[in-house]
Tab-separated table of C-alpha atoms in Angstrom:
chain	number	residue	atom	x	y	z
A	1	MET	CA	96.007	118.178	125.196
A	2	TRP	CA	96.170	114.408	125.452
A	3	THR	CA	98.315	111.663	126.905
A	4	ARG	CA	97.886	108.106	128.123
A	5	LEU	CA	99.779	106.290	130.857
A	6	ALA	CA	100.805	102.849	129.607
A	7	PRO	CA	104.287	101.714	130.681
A	8	ALA	CA	103.532	98.221	129.327
A	9	PRO	CA	100.956	98.866	126.578
A	10	PHE	CA	100.333	95.223	125.689
A	11	GLU	CA	99.644	94.110	129.247
A	12	PRO	CA	96.181	94.374	130.846
A	13	GLY	CA	95.529	97.955	131.891
A	14	GLY	CA	98.644	99.072	130.010
A	15	GLY	CA	100.766	97.886	132.904
A	16	MET	CA	99.207	100.387	135.308
A	17	PRO	CA	98.119	99.465	138.865
A	18	PRO	CA	94.380	99.625	139.636
A	19	GLY	CA	93.013	102.949	140.834
A	20	ALA	CA	93.687	106.597	140.037
A	21	VAL	CA	97.049	108.251	139.413
A	22	PRO	CA	97.682	112.019	139.773
A	23	VAL	CA	99.044	113.641	136.614
A	24	ARG	CA	100.474	117.146	136.485
A	25	TRP	CA	100.298	119.131	133.251
A	26	GLU	CA	102.250	122.244	132.284
A	27	ILE	CA	102.167	124.773	129.437
A	28	ALA	CA	104.954	127.152	128.488
A	29	GLU	CA	105.937	129.440	125.612
A	30	ASP	CA	109.384	127.827	125.314
A	31	GLU	CA	110.356	124.205	124.888
A	32	ARG	CA	112.542	124.283	128.006
A	33	PHE	CA	109.639	125.420	130.208
A	34	GLY	CA	111.577	128.387	131.550
A	35	ILE	CA	108.324	130.153	132.455
A	36	ILE	CA	105.301	127.948	133.047
A	37	LEU	CA	102.152	129.820	132.021
A	38	ARG	CA	99.506	127.320	133.017
A	39	SER	CA	99.606	124.158	135.085
A	40	GLY	CA	97.357	121.875	137.036
A	41	THR	CA	96.764	118.366	138.272
A	42	THR	CA	94.243	115.817	137.111
A	43	THR	CA	93.846	112.069	137.539
A	44	ALA	CA	94.211	109.140	135.179
A	45	ASP	CA	92.209	106.048	136.068
A	46	HIS	CA	91.390	102.593	134.782
A	47	ARG	CA	87.843	103.513	133.741
A	48	HIS	CA	89.227	105.588	130.868
A	49	GLY	CA	92.304	103.514	130.091
A	50	TYR	CA	94.513	105.934	132.067
A	51	ALA	CA	94.014	108.518	129.339
A	52	VAL	CA	94.125	112.234	130.123
A	53	HIS	CA	92.288	114.988	128.230
A	54	ILE	CA	92.993	118.576	129.276
A	55	GLU	CA	91.136	121.647	127.989
A	56	VAL	CA	92.974	124.860	128.843
A	57	GLY	CA	91.610	128.390	128.668
A	58	GLY	CA	93.210	131.774	129.169
A	59	LEU	CA	95.927	131.437	126.510
A	60	ARG	CA	96.710	134.121	123.961
A	61	PRO	CA	95.228	133.620	120.486
A	62	GLY	CA	97.318	132.737	117.452
A	63	ARG	CA	100.338	131.517	119.403
A	64	HIS	CA	102.448	128.379	119.673
A	65	TYR	CA	102.719	126.715	123.083
A	66	PHE	CA	104.569	123.735	124.478
A	67	TYR	CA	103.085	121.235	126.905
A	68	ARG	CA	104.089	118.194	128.910
A	69	PHE	CA	102.806	115.843	131.590
A	70	LEU	CA	104.541	114.644	134.762
A	71	VAL	CA	103.902	111.572	136.899
A	72	ASP	CA	106.049	110.805	139.968
A	73	GLY	CA	108.639	113.289	138.739
A	74	ILE	CA	108.922	111.662	135.291
A	75	ALA	CA	108.180	114.012	132.384
A	76	SER	CA	106.561	113.022	129.132
A	77	PRO	CA	108.014	114.063	125.775
A	78	VAL	CA	107.209	117.690	124.977
A	79	GLY	CA	104.380	118.450	122.570
A	80	ARG	CA	103.746	121.641	120.638
A	81	THR	CA	100.306	123.071	120.016
A	82	ARG	CA	98.864	126.411	118.997
A	83	THR	CA	95.773	128.466	119.610
A	84	ALA	CA	93.491	129.698	116.862
A	85	PRO	CA	93.644	133.411	115.968
A	86	LEU	CA	90.827	135.804	116.816
A	87	ILE	CA	91.179	137.888	113.644
A	88	MET	CA	91.882	136.792	110.097
A	89	PRO	CA	95.519	135.709	109.766
A	90	ASP	CA	97.642	136.017	106.652
A	91	ARG	CA	97.906	132.263	106.277
A	92	LEU	CA	96.886	128.855	107.600
A	93	ARG	CA	99.041	125.827	106.836
A	94	ALA	CA	97.480	122.443	107.505
A	95	VAL	CA	97.914	118.880	106.335
A	96	PHE	CA	95.237	116.230	105.874
A	97	ALA	CA	95.671	112.474	105.852
A	98	SER	CA	93.780	109.221	106.297
A	99	CYS	CA	93.961	105.443	106.022
A	100	GLN	CA	97.103	104.231	107.779
A	101	HIS	CA	97.052	100.430	107.736
A	102	TYR	CA	99.861	99.353	110.060
A	103	GLU	CA	100.601	96.144	108.200
A	104	ALA	CA	100.665	97.777	104.747
A	105	GLY	CA	103.742	99.924	105.343
A	106	TYR	CA	105.702	102.292	107.533
A	107	PHE	CA	104.344	105.672	108.537
A	108	SER	CA	107.012	107.643	106.698
A	109	ALA	CA	104.337	110.151	105.673
A	110	HIS	CA	104.214	111.281	109.316
A	111	LEU	CA	107.952	111.930	109.259
A	112	HIS	CA	107.303	114.544	106.594
A	113	ILE	CA	104.088	115.830	108.162
A	114	ALA	CA	106.100	116.738	111.256
A	115	ALA	CA	108.829	118.325	109.124
A	116	ASP	CA	106.245	120.440	107.263
A	117	ASP	CA	105.602	122.368	110.499
A	118	PRO	CA	101.828	122.698	109.981
A	119	ASP	CA	99.462	124.788	112.073
A	120	LEU	CA	96.983	121.892	112.105
A	121	VAL	CA	96.852	118.205	111.245
A	122	LEU	CA	93.496	116.889	110.068
A	123	PHE	CA	93.112	113.123	110.172
A	124	LEU	CA	90.022	112.025	108.250
A	125	GLY	CA	89.516	108.457	109.397
A	126	ASP	CA	90.923	104.930	109.478
A	127	TYR	CA	93.525	105.816	112.107
A	128	ILE	CA	93.641	102.102	112.905
A	129	TYR	CA	92.566	98.999	110.990
A	130	GLU	CA	90.589	96.427	112.921
A	131	THR	CA	91.335	93.499	110.609
A	132	ASP	CA	92.878	90.194	111.666
A	133	PRO	CA	96.681	89.973	111.530
A	134	THR	CA	98.245	88.673	108.319
A	135	ASP	CA	101.794	87.928	107.241
A	136	ALA	CA	101.293	89.531	103.831
A	137	GLY	CA	102.444	93.019	104.799
A	138	ILE	CA	105.509	94.856	106.075
A	139	ARG	CA	104.680	94.314	109.763
A	140	ILE	CA	102.012	92.504	111.753
A	141	HIS	CA	99.213	93.573	114.083
A	142	ARG	CA	99.902	92.410	117.621
A	143	ASN	CA	96.415	91.083	118.490
A	144	PRO	CA	93.468	89.392	116.756
A	145	GLN	CA	90.642	91.449	115.310
A	146	PRO	CA	89.251	93.439	118.270
A	147	THR	CA	85.621	93.214	119.283
A	148	ASP	CA	85.823	94.420	122.901
A	149	LEU	CA	87.440	97.321	124.750
A	150	ASP	CA	90.623	95.480	125.698
A	151	GLY	CA	91.081	94.378	122.102
A	152	TYR	CA	90.694	97.899	120.692
A	153	ARG	CA	93.059	99.283	123.323
A	154	LEU	CA	95.699	96.776	122.241
A	155	ARG	CA	95.204	97.694	118.588
A	156	TYR	CA	95.643	101.405	119.351
A	157	ALA	CA	98.753	100.599	121.385
A	158	THR	CA	100.309	99.015	118.289
A	159	TYR	CA	99.794	102.209	116.303
A	160	LYS	CA	100.593	104.652	119.090
A	161	LEU	CA	104.016	103.076	119.648
A	162	ASP	CA	105.089	104.024	116.126
A	163	PRO	CA	107.788	106.719	116.563
A	164	LEU	CA	106.926	108.542	113.316
A	165	LEU	CA	103.274	108.826	114.294
A	166	GLN	CA	104.309	110.036	117.741
A	167	ALA	CA	106.492	112.729	116.169
A	168	ALA	CA	103.611	114.009	114.050
A	169	HIS	CA	101.346	114.182	117.105
A	170	ARG	CA	103.971	116.174	119.016
A	171	SER	CA	104.447	118.666	116.173
A	172	ALA	CA	101.003	120.314	116.002
A	173	PRO	CA	97.403	120.127	117.215
A	174	TRP	CA	95.342	117.412	115.556
A	175	ILE	CA	91.704	117.500	114.457
A	176	VAL	CA	90.420	113.941	114.101
A	177	ILE	CA	87.279	112.199	112.903
A	178	PRO	CA	86.820	108.408	112.696
A	179	ASP	CA	85.694	106.399	109.685
A	180	ASP	CA	84.736	102.731	109.567
A	181	HIS	CA	87.945	100.843	110.416
A	182	GLU	CA	88.031	102.399	113.877
A	183	VAL	CA	85.025	100.114	114.460
A	184	ALA	CA	84.401	97.610	111.636
A	185	ASP	CA	84.855	97.747	107.871
A	186	ASN	CA	81.925	99.443	106.099
A	187	TYR	CA	79.737	99.664	109.187
A	188	GLY	CA	76.821	102.054	109.275
A	189	ALA	CA	74.561	102.873	112.211
A	190	ASP	CA	73.816	99.567	113.985
A	191	ARG	CA	74.916	97.304	111.103
A	192	ASP	CA	78.345	95.897	110.397
A	193	GLY	CA	77.626	94.694	106.861
A	194	HIS	CA	77.964	91.022	107.799
A	195	GLY	CA	74.558	90.304	109.299
A	196	THR	CA	75.613	90.566	112.949
A	197	ASP	CA	72.761	91.045	115.402
A	198	PRO	CA	72.417	94.834	115.882
A	199	ALA	CA	72.474	94.600	119.688
A	200	THR	CA	75.696	92.594	119.537
A	201	PHE	CA	77.238	95.018	117.082
A	202	LEU	CA	76.292	98.059	119.163
A	203	ARG	CA	78.226	96.589	122.085
A	204	ARG	CA	81.242	96.348	119.795
A	205	ARG	CA	80.647	99.901	118.570
A	206	ALA	CA	80.524	101.156	122.156
A	207	ALA	CA	83.891	99.537	122.896
A	208	ALA	CA	85.397	100.970	119.704
A	209	TYR	CA	84.113	104.492	120.401
A	210	GLN	CA	85.447	104.357	123.948
A	211	ALA	CA	88.901	103.257	122.786
A	212	TRP	CA	88.916	105.944	120.070
A	213	TYR	CA	88.089	108.618	122.645
A	214	GLU	CA	90.760	107.344	125.026
A	215	HIS	CA	93.442	107.572	122.336
A	216	MET	CA	92.534	110.798	120.527
A	217	PRO	CA	93.210	114.465	121.387
A	218	VAL	CA	89.531	115.436	121.534
A	219	ARG	CA	87.389	117.397	123.948
A	220	ALA	CA	85.231	115.937	126.692
A	221	SER	CA	82.168	116.607	124.516
A	222	ALA	CA	83.269	113.658	122.320
A	223	GLN	CA	83.254	111.178	125.215
A	224	PRO	CA	80.815	108.401	124.292
A	225	SER	CA	77.831	107.283	126.315
A	226	GLY	CA	77.626	103.626	125.466
A	227	SER	CA	77.415	103.300	121.687
A	228	VAL	CA	76.556	106.988	121.143
A	229	ALA	CA	79.102	109.785	120.720
A	230	ARG	CA	78.810	113.384	119.481
A	231	LEU	CA	81.603	113.452	116.913
A	232	TYR	CA	80.530	116.152	114.440
A	233	ARG	CA	81.633	119.674	115.265
A	234	SER	CA	83.145	122.849	113.806
A	235	ILE	CA	86.497	124.591	114.261
A	236	GLU	CA	86.991	128.334	113.682
A	237	TRP	CA	90.244	129.845	112.476
A	238	GLY	CA	90.013	133.597	112.900
A	239	GLY	CA	87.563	134.320	110.093
A	240	LEU	CA	89.880	132.753	107.531
A	241	ALA	CA	88.395	129.264	107.766
A	242	ARG	CA	85.621	127.292	109.357
A	243	PHE	CA	86.083	123.523	109.403
A	244	GLN	CA	82.859	121.517	109.490
A	245	LEU	CA	83.710	117.969	110.589
A	246	LEU	CA	81.088	115.360	109.786
A	247	ASP	CA	80.165	111.942	111.143
A	248	ASP	CA	78.850	109.968	108.177
A	249	ARG	CA	78.732	106.571	109.963
A	250	GLN	CA	76.704	106.761	113.140
A	251	TYR	CA	73.390	108.094	111.807
A	252	ARG	CA	73.154	106.875	108.205
A	253	ASP	CA	70.125	105.070	106.811
A	254	PRO	CA	70.493	101.354	106.019
A	255	PRO	CA	71.913	100.289	102.635
A	256	VAL	CA	69.548	99.617	99.764
A	257	CYS	CA	69.668	97.949	96.336
A	258	GLN	CA	70.370	94.529	97.824
A	259	PRO	CA	69.584	91.954	95.083
A	260	LYS	CA	67.871	88.687	95.923
A	261	ASP	CA	70.480	86.750	93.973
A	262	ARG	CA	73.999	87.058	95.364
A	263	LEU	CA	76.467	88.751	93.022
A	264	THR	CA	79.553	86.552	92.825
A	265	ASN	CA	83.063	87.981	93.065
A	266	ILE	CA	81.730	91.433	93.933
A	267	PRO	CA	82.066	92.977	97.425
A	268	HIS	CA	78.788	93.330	99.269
A	269	TRP	CA	78.923	97.133	99.292
A	270	LEU	CA	79.005	97.353	95.451
A	271	ARG	CA	75.513	97.104	94.025
A	272	PRO	CA	73.609	97.880	90.800
A	273	ASP	CA	71.436	100.958	90.791
A	274	CYS	CA	67.861	100.905	92.043
A	275	ALA	CA	65.126	103.473	92.689
A	276	ALA	CA	65.613	103.284	96.466
A	277	ARG	CA	69.169	104.619	96.138
A	278	ARG	CA	67.763	107.903	94.859
A	279	ASP	CA	65.047	108.187	97.531
A	280	THR	CA	65.030	111.850	98.600
A	281	GLY	CA	64.280	110.892	102.183
A	282	ARG	CA	67.513	108.933	102.669
A	283	SER	CA	70.259	110.501	104.766
A	284	MET	CA	73.964	109.868	105.255
A	285	LEU	CA	74.147	112.211	108.255
A	286	GLY	CA	70.772	111.873	109.949
A	287	HIS	CA	68.231	114.672	110.380
A	288	THR	CA	69.849	116.311	113.415
A	289	GLN	CA	73.324	116.506	111.894
A	290	GLU	CA	71.957	117.732	108.547
A	291	GLU	CA	70.083	120.492	110.366
A	292	TRP	CA	73.271	121.425	112.240
A	293	LEU	CA	75.249	121.545	108.977
A	294	ASP	CA	72.599	123.702	107.307
A	295	GLY	CA	72.985	126.239	110.103
A	296	GLN	CA	76.774	126.098	109.889
A	297	LEU	CA	76.735	126.871	106.172
A	298	ALA	CA	74.070	129.573	106.372
A	299	GLN	CA	75.727	131.475	109.221
A	300	SER	CA	79.419	131.037	108.496
A	301	PRO	CA	81.411	134.291	108.399
A	302	ALA	CA	84.562	132.494	107.237
A	303	ARG	CA	86.339	133.233	103.960
A	304	TRP	CA	86.876	129.496	103.351
A	305	ASN	CA	84.442	126.790	104.442
A	306	ILE	CA	86.155	123.421	104.683
A	307	LEU	CA	83.925	120.351	104.839
A	308	ALA	CA	86.181	117.706	106.408
A	309	GLN	CA	84.660	114.246	106.158
A	310	GLN	CA	85.395	110.612	105.521
A	311	THR	CA	84.236	109.301	102.141
A	312	LEU	CA	84.248	110.485	98.526
A	313	LEU	CA	81.445	113.015	98.074
A	314	LEU	CA	81.687	113.146	94.282
A	315	PRO	CA	79.330	110.855	92.315
A	316	TYR	CA	81.223	107.803	91.104
A	317	CYS	CA	80.029	104.683	89.303
A	318	ARG	CA	82.536	101.904	90.017
A	319	TYR	CA	82.088	100.291	86.611
A	320	ALA	CA	81.520	103.072	84.151
A	321	PRO	CA	79.320	102.487	81.107
A	322	GLY	CA	81.107	100.509	78.417
A	323	THR	CA	83.999	99.308	80.576
A	324	ALA	CA	82.502	96.021	81.734
A	325	PRO	CA	79.658	94.908	79.462
A	326	GLU	CA	79.288	91.624	81.312
A	327	ARG	CA	78.523	93.500	84.532
A	328	PRO	CA	75.971	96.179	85.403
A	329	ASP	CA	77.078	99.612	86.494
A	330	LEU	CA	77.898	99.349	90.198
A	331	PHE	CA	77.767	101.975	92.920
A	332	ASN	CA	79.713	101.940	96.157
A	333	LEU	CA	76.816	102.210	98.585
A	334	ASP	CA	79.239	102.693	101.485
A	335	THR	CA	80.057	106.192	100.189
A	336	TRP	CA	77.916	109.194	99.296
A	337	SER	CA	77.019	107.371	96.076
A	338	GLY	CA	74.633	105.392	98.254
A	339	TYR	CA	72.967	108.656	99.325
A	340	PRO	CA	72.878	110.928	96.241
A	341	ALA	CA	69.915	112.997	97.421
A	342	ALA	CA	71.664	113.767	100.716
A	343	ARG	CA	74.776	114.802	98.816
A	344	ASP	CA	72.767	117.051	96.513
A	345	ARG	CA	71.168	118.746	99.530
A	346	ILE	CA	74.609	119.847	100.717
A	347	VAL	CA	75.609	121.179	97.295
A	348	ARG	CA	72.335	123.052	96.959
A	349	ARG	CA	72.806	124.461	100.456
A	350	TRP	CA	76.198	125.863	99.450
A	351	ARG	CA	74.545	127.407	96.400
A	352	ASP	CA	71.410	128.784	98.043
A	353	THR	CA	73.140	130.298	101.086
A	354	ARG	CA	76.037	131.545	98.930
A	355	THR	CA	78.489	129.868	101.259
A	356	SER	CA	81.899	131.450	100.805
A	357	ASN	CA	84.424	129.231	99.009
A	358	PRO	CA	83.268	125.689	99.913
A	359	VAL	CA	86.041	123.070	99.788
A	360	ILE	CA	85.725	119.358	100.651
A	361	LEU	CA	88.531	117.296	102.194
A	362	SER	CA	87.908	113.541	102.085
A	363	GLY	CA	89.556	110.200	102.774
A	364	ASP	CA	88.688	106.503	102.528
A	365	VAL	CA	89.399	105.626	98.868
A	366	HIS	CA	93.216	105.266	99.113
A	367	ALA	CA	93.850	107.535	96.133
A	368	PHE	CA	94.783	111.126	95.412
A	369	ILE	CA	91.757	112.770	93.794
A	370	ALA	CA	90.916	116.332	92.818
A	371	ALA	CA	87.418	117.077	91.564
A	372	ASP	CA	84.812	119.764	91.014
A	373	HIS	CA	81.178	119.486	92.128
A	374	ALA	CA	78.547	120.813	89.757
A	375	ASP	CA	75.168	122.259	90.658
A	376	PRO	CA	72.705	119.314	90.685
A	377	ASP	CA	70.276	121.559	88.776
A	378	ASP	CA	72.794	123.035	86.314
A	379	PRO	CA	75.793	120.820	85.445
A	380	ARG	CA	77.530	123.771	83.765
A	381	ARG	CA	77.897	125.576	87.108
A	382	ILE	CA	80.664	124.586	89.544
A	383	ILE	CA	79.767	124.960	93.225
A	384	ALA	CA	82.682	123.417	95.182
A	385	SER	CA	85.922	121.453	94.819
A	386	GLU	CA	86.927	118.220	96.553
A	387	PHE	CA	90.338	116.814	97.447
A	388	VAL	CA	91.228	113.309	98.651
A	389	GLY	CA	94.743	113.172	100.086
A	390	GLY	CA	95.664	109.599	99.189
A	391	SER	CA	96.429	107.175	102.011
A	392	VAL	CA	99.280	107.012	104.496
A	393	THR	CA	99.857	103.335	103.657
A	394	SER	CA	96.627	101.571	102.699
A	395	PRO	CA	96.697	100.100	99.157
A	396	ASN	CA	94.220	101.048	96.463
A	397	HIS	CA	92.230	98.008	95.297
A	398	ASP	CA	90.054	99.834	92.773
A	399	GLN	CA	91.906	99.097	89.559
A	400	ARG	CA	89.212	100.824	87.513
A	401	LEU	CA	89.236	104.104	89.408
A	402	ALA	CA	91.376	106.083	86.963
A	403	GLU	CA	89.585	104.602	83.951
A	404	ALA	CA	86.118	105.254	85.296
A	405	ALA	CA	87.046	108.693	86.559
A	406	GLY	CA	88.121	109.656	83.058
A	407	GLN	CA	84.601	108.926	81.824
A	408	GLU	CA	82.668	110.727	84.526
A	409	PRO	CA	82.158	114.453	85.074
A	410	GLY	CA	83.822	116.199	87.952
A	411	PHE	CA	87.124	114.329	88.203
A	412	ARG	CA	90.180	116.453	87.419
A	413	PHE	CA	93.013	114.316	88.803
A	414	VAL	CA	93.361	110.716	89.999
A	415	ASP	CA	96.417	108.785	91.214
A	416	GLY	CA	95.773	105.508	93.001
A	417	SER	CA	99.353	104.254	92.968
A	418	ALA	CA	101.027	106.701	95.359
A	419	HIS	CA	100.757	107.081	99.136
A	420	GLY	CA	101.126	110.164	101.277
A	421	TYR	CA	99.028	113.133	102.358
A	422	GLY	CA	97.758	116.538	101.333
A	423	GLN	CA	98.936	120.006	102.252
A	424	LEU	CA	96.338	122.769	102.609
A	425	GLU	CA	97.439	126.398	102.534
A	426	LEU	CA	94.819	129.106	102.942
A	427	THR	CA	95.260	132.837	102.525
A	428	PRO	CA	92.493	135.415	102.187
A	429	ASP	CA	93.000	135.272	98.414
A	430	ARG	CA	93.530	131.623	97.572
A	431	CYS	CA	93.446	127.987	98.597
A	432	THR	CA	96.409	125.855	97.548
A	433	ILE	CA	96.396	122.058	97.784
A	434	THR	CA	99.643	120.136	97.319
A	435	TYR	CA	99.736	116.356	97.184
A	436	ARG	CA	102.848	114.859	98.797
A	437	ALA	CA	103.762	111.295	97.823
A	438	VAL	CA	106.251	109.176	99.754
A	439	THR	CA	108.761	107.267	97.658
A	440	ASP	CA	108.296	103.856	99.259
A	441	VAL	CA	105.967	102.880	102.142
A	442	ARG	CA	108.234	99.876	102.768
A	443	ALA	CA	110.965	102.225	104.022
A	444	PRO	CA	110.476	103.995	107.385
A	445	ASN	CA	112.711	106.877	106.266
A	446	SER	CA	111.284	107.171	102.764
A	447	GLY	CA	111.705	110.388	100.866
A	448	VAL	CA	108.786	112.464	99.650
A	449	ARG	CA	107.956	114.426	96.501
A	450	ASP	CA	105.282	116.836	95.338
A	451	LEU	CA	102.843	114.848	93.214
A	452	ALA	CA	100.466	117.606	92.113
A	453	ARG	CA	99.330	121.083	93.092
A	454	PHE	CA	95.973	122.835	92.720
A	455	VAL	CA	94.715	126.367	93.331
A	456	ILE	CA	91.281	127.852	93.981
A	457	GLU	CA	90.987	131.623	93.844
A	458	ASN	CA	88.804	133.428	96.362
A	459	GLY	CA	85.374	134.027	94.859
A	460	ARG	CA	86.014	131.840	91.785
A	461	THR	CA	84.694	128.300	91.842
A	462	GLY	CA	86.618	125.464	90.262
A	463	LEU	CA	90.151	124.193	90.802
A	464	GLN	CA	93.154	124.845	88.600
A	465	GLN	CA	96.125	122.488	88.409
A	466	VAL	CA	99.384	124.450	88.494
């Protein structure tokens, strides 16, 4: 359970006095707190931005609970959470979302996420955008591009004050992983993509990680030590599902295929192919995390194994052959396309360990995508399916995505024009993915519609659109 004390969020320290403040927390089975089941007192202090993280044991499995916090007799809004089941349940209903640029639109998707009454909310990165304010959007960031802790705290305050986002947080437990915009666009390891001195950038990364931890409902194990944080982890759901959450930013190898001559009018992360891109020693996750994931996949007892991560896993050439003869084929080296051998190791691991029903949930690309992953050694054999749940608000700038996707294997559905989120429903027999598209991100109370639906049957690889 998480909260943060900030009566004046845009003032230094959130408007809190220096020192520590006692905070009482309570858990009940009813929203009116008729019978309080668990309670306690902790402290909020300036060192952690007056944020509070509470881990509570002793609750019954597979149940909804309500919680609140109290300071000086003032109660917070009531949140609802739930515990995971111990045995396989009949159903799990979750939603997954990513990429919510504050300036690009209103968070109407969260209005509908809350109304969907999910068991879990998975947010797959780009919870905030660190970019400088502009007047080109629907609303404006309140502070310049952050580079230090105070700056990131102010940026989170802008997002956290959104009432629709608050409602979604109160409706269900969240599972969160960061992507690049929580720190800096397209960063990887100790590099920000703009030639900043690594030591300088790591100080910025440390501030960004600290602010992320302060503002997210995560366990104490995710608390950073300087610029290092243990963010990858797994979540069990009663034998029905195991979620493997990856960190594909902190440990990745440096980018390759950097030409001597600058490519004009092409972003720095798009590059022509080169032999180094296919180097089998390159890693997106780092050796330790890859080893952890191998063990997770080999030992998982779950019916469905959900790889929840940030960027498109499917191979994708930005300019497909024949579409731009004046340009070479380009690969987005910021995604798994910059690490094809590392991607293939995961797919082969699913195959070789006979991992039960692998499914990938991804973010980052601001489009709804459904795709199948083939065996790297036998393209006729499908191993897993991948789903990207669009973006909450962030626009899609890849005008060639649908065209290129139609020429490349694996893609089954692409829509880069709509915004929204994905619904995930798991039963012992099937996985159902429904894409939900908001009508207009410029309207805070926008309606929503079902954009597409897909089904995977237990024990049968490959998605079906229904």
